[in-house]
mmCIF file of C-alpha atoms in Angstrom:
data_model
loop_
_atom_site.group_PDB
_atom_site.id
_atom_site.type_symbol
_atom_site.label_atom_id
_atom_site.label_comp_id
_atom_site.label_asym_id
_atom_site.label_seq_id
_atom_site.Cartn_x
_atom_site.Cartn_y
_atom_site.Cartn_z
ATOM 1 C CA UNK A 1 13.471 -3.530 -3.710
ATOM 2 C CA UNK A 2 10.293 -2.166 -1.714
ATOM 3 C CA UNK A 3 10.503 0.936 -0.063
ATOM 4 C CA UNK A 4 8.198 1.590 3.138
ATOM 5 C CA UNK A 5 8.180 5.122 2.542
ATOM 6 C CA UNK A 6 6.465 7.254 6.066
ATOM 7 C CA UNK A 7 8.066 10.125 5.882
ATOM 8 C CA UNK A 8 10.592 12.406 3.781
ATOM 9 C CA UNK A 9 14.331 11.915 4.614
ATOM 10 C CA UNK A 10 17.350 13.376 2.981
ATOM 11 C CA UNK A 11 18.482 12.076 -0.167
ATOM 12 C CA UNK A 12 14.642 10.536 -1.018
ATOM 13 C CA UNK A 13 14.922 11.328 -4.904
ATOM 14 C CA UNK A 14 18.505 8.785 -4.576
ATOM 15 C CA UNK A 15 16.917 6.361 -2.683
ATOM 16 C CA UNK A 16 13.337 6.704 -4.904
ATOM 17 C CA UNK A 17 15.608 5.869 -7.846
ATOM 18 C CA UNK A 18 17.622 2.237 -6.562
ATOM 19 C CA UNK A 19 13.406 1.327 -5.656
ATOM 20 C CA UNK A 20 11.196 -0.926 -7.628
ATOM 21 C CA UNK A 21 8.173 -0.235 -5.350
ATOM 22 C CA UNK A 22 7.634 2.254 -3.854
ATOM 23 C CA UNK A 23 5.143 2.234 -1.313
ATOM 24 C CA UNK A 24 4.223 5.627 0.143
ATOM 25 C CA UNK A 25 1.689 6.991 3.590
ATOM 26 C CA UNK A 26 -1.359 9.760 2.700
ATOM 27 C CA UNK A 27 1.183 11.411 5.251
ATOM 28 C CA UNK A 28 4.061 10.905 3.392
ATOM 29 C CA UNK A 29 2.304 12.161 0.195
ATOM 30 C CA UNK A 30 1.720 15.083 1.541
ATOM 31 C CA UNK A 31 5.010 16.402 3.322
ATOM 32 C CA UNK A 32 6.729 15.598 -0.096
ATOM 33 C CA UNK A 33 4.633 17.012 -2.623
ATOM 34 C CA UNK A 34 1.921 19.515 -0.739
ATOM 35 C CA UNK A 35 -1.370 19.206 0.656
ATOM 36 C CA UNK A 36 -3.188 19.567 -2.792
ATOM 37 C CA UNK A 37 -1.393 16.841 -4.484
ATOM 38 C CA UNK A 38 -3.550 14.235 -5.177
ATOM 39 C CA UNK A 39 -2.623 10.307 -4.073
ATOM 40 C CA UNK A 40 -2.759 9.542 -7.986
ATOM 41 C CA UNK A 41 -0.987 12.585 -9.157
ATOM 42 C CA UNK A 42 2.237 11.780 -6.690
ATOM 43 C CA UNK A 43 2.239 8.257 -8.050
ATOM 44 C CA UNK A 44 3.157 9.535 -11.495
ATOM 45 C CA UNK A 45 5.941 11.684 -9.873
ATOM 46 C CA UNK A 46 7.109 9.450 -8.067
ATOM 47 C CA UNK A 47 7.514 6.674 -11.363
ATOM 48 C CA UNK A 48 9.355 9.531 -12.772
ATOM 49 C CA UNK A 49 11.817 9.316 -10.338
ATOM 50 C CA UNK A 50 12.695 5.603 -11.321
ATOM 51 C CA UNK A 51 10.404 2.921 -9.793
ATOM 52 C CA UNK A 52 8.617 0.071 -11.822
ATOM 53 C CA UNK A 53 5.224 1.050 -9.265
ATOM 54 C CA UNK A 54 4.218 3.330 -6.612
ATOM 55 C CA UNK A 55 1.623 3.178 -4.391
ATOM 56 C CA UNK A 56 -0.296 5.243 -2.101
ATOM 57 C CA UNK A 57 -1.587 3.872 1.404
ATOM 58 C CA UNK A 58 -4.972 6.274 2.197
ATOM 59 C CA UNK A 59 -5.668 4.652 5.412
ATOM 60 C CA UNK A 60 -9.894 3.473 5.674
ATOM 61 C CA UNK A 61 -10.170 4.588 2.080
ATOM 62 C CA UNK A 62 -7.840 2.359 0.960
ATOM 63 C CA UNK A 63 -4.960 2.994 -1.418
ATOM 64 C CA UNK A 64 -3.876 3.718 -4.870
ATOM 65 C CA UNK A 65 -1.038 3.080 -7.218
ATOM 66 C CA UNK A 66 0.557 3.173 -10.725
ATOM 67 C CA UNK A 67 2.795 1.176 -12.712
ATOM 68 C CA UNK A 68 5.275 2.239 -15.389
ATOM 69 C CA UNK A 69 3.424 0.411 -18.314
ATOM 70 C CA UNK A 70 0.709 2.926 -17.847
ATOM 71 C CA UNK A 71 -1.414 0.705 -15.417
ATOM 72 C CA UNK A 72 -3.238 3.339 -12.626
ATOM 73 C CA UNK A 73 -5.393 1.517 -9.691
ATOM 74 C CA UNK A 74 -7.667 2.187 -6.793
ATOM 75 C CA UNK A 75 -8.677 -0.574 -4.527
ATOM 76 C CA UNK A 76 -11.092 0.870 -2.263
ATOM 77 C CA UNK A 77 -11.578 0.784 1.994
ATOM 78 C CA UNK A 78 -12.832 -1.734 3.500
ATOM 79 C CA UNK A 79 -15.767 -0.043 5.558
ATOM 80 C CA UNK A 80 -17.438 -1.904 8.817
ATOM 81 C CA UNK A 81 -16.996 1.312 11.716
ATOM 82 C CA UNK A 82 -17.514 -1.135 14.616
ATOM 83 C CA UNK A 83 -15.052 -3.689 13.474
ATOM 84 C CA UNK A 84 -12.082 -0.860 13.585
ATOM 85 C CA UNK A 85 -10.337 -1.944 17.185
ATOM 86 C CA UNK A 86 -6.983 -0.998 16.565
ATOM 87 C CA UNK A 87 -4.459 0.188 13.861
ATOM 88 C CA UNK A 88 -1.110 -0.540 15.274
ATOM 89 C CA UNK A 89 0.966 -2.266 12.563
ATOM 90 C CA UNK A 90 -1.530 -1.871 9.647
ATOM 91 C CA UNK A 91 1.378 -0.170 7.246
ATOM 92 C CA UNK A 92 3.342 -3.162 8.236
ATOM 93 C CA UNK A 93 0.710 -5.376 7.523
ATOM 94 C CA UNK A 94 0.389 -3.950 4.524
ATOM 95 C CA UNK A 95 3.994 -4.131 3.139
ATOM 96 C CA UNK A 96 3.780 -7.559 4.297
ATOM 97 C CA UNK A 97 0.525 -8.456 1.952
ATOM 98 C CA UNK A 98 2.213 -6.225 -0.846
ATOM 99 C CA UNK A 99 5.492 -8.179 -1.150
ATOM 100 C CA UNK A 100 3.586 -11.369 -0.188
ATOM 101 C CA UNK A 101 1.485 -10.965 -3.724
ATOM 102 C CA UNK A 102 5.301 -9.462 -5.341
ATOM 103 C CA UNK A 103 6.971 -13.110 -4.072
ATOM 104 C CA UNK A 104 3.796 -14.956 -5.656
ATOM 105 C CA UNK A 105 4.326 -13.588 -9.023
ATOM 106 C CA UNK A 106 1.006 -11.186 -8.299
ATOM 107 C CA UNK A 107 0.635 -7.581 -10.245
ATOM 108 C CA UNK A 108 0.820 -4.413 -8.561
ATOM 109 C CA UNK A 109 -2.377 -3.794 -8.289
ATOM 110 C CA UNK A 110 -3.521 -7.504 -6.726
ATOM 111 C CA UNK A 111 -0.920 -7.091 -4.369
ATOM 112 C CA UNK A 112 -2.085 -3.923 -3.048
ATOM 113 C CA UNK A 113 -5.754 -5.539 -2.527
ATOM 114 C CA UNK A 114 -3.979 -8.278 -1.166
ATOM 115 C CA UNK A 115 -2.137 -6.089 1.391
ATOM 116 C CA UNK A 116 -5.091 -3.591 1.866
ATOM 117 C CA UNK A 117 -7.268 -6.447 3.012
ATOM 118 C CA UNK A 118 -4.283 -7.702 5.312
ATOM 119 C CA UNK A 119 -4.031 -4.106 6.570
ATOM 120 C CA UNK A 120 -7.659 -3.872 7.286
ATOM 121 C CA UNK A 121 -8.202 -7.326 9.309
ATOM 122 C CA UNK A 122 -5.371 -6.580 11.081
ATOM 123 C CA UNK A 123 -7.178 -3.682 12.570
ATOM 124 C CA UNK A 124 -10.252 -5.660 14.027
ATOM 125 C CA UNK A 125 -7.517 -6.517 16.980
ATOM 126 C CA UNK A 126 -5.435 -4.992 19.352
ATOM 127 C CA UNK A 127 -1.755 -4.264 18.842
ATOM 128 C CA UNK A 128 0.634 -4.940 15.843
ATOM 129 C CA UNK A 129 0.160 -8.947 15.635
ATOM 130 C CA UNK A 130 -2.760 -10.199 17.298
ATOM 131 C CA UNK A 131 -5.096 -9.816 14.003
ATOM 132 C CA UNK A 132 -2.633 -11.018 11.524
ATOM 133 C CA UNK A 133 -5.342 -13.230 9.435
ATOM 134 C CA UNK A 134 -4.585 -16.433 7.335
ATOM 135 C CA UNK A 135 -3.958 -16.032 3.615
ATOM 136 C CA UNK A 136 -6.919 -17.616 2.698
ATOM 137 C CA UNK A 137 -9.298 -15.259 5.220
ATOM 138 C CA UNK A 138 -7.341 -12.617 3.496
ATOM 139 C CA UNK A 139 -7.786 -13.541 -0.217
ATOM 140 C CA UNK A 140 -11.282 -14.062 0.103
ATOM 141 C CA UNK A 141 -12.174 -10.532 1.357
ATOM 142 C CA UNK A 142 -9.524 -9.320 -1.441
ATOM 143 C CA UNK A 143 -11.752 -10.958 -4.095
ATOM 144 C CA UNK A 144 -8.434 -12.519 -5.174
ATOM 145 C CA UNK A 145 -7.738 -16.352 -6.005
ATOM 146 C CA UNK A 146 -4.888 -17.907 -5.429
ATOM 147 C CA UNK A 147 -2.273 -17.939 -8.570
#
């Protein structure tokens, strides 16, 4: 189970609980644990709340994550200002790369560059589907081979 977590909602510590991944917005990070919590910091909490990983989306800087073995992450922004056209659907995008690398068999952590990259090519093109690239344009600018 992935949860596509933008913002609070009743219940969330329930619903945190029945998640395996839990993939979280800066946003969301910050209505649900404070403007000083660091992206890193709320991953812990939010493993302590039941999920096998959580993950923070941090918009052109990237994202980070942790996994309950102990395994802590940052994949970095991709950074080209001029190529930025649009970033309607990127979180989608994202979640879509993420469980794409979760259905391959990938780790937490490639699947997050996986979907990061996704996220970010995505945004060289208007609206949500236009710049949805090919696997294989996304893996290379992941620095990921195929498993």
């Amino acid at each position: 189970v992935v949860l596509d977590a933008g913002s609070p909602r009743p219940r969330m510590d329930d619903i945190t609980a029945l998640t395996d991944h839990f993939v979280a917005s800066h946003s969301f990070v910050k209505a649900m644990f404070g403007p000083r919590v660091k992206p890193e910091a709320a991953c812990r909490r939010i493993l302590e709340k039941g999920p096998r990983a959580a993950i923070v989306t941090l918009a052109a800087d990237g994202c980070c994550g942790a996994t309950r073995d102990g395994g802590a992450f940052r994949i970095p922004g991709h950074r080209r200002d001029r190529f930025i056209v649009d970033t309607t659907g990127a979180g989608d995008i994202f979640h879509a790369g993420y469980i794409f690398g979760m259905l391959k068999g990938w780790n937490a952590a490639k699947s997050a560059a996986f979907g990061n990259a996704a996220a970010f090519l995505k945004c060289g093109s208007p609206g949500g589907r236009l710049g949805i690239a090919s696997v294989q344009k996304i893996l290379k600018l992941a620095n990921a081979q195929p498993l």
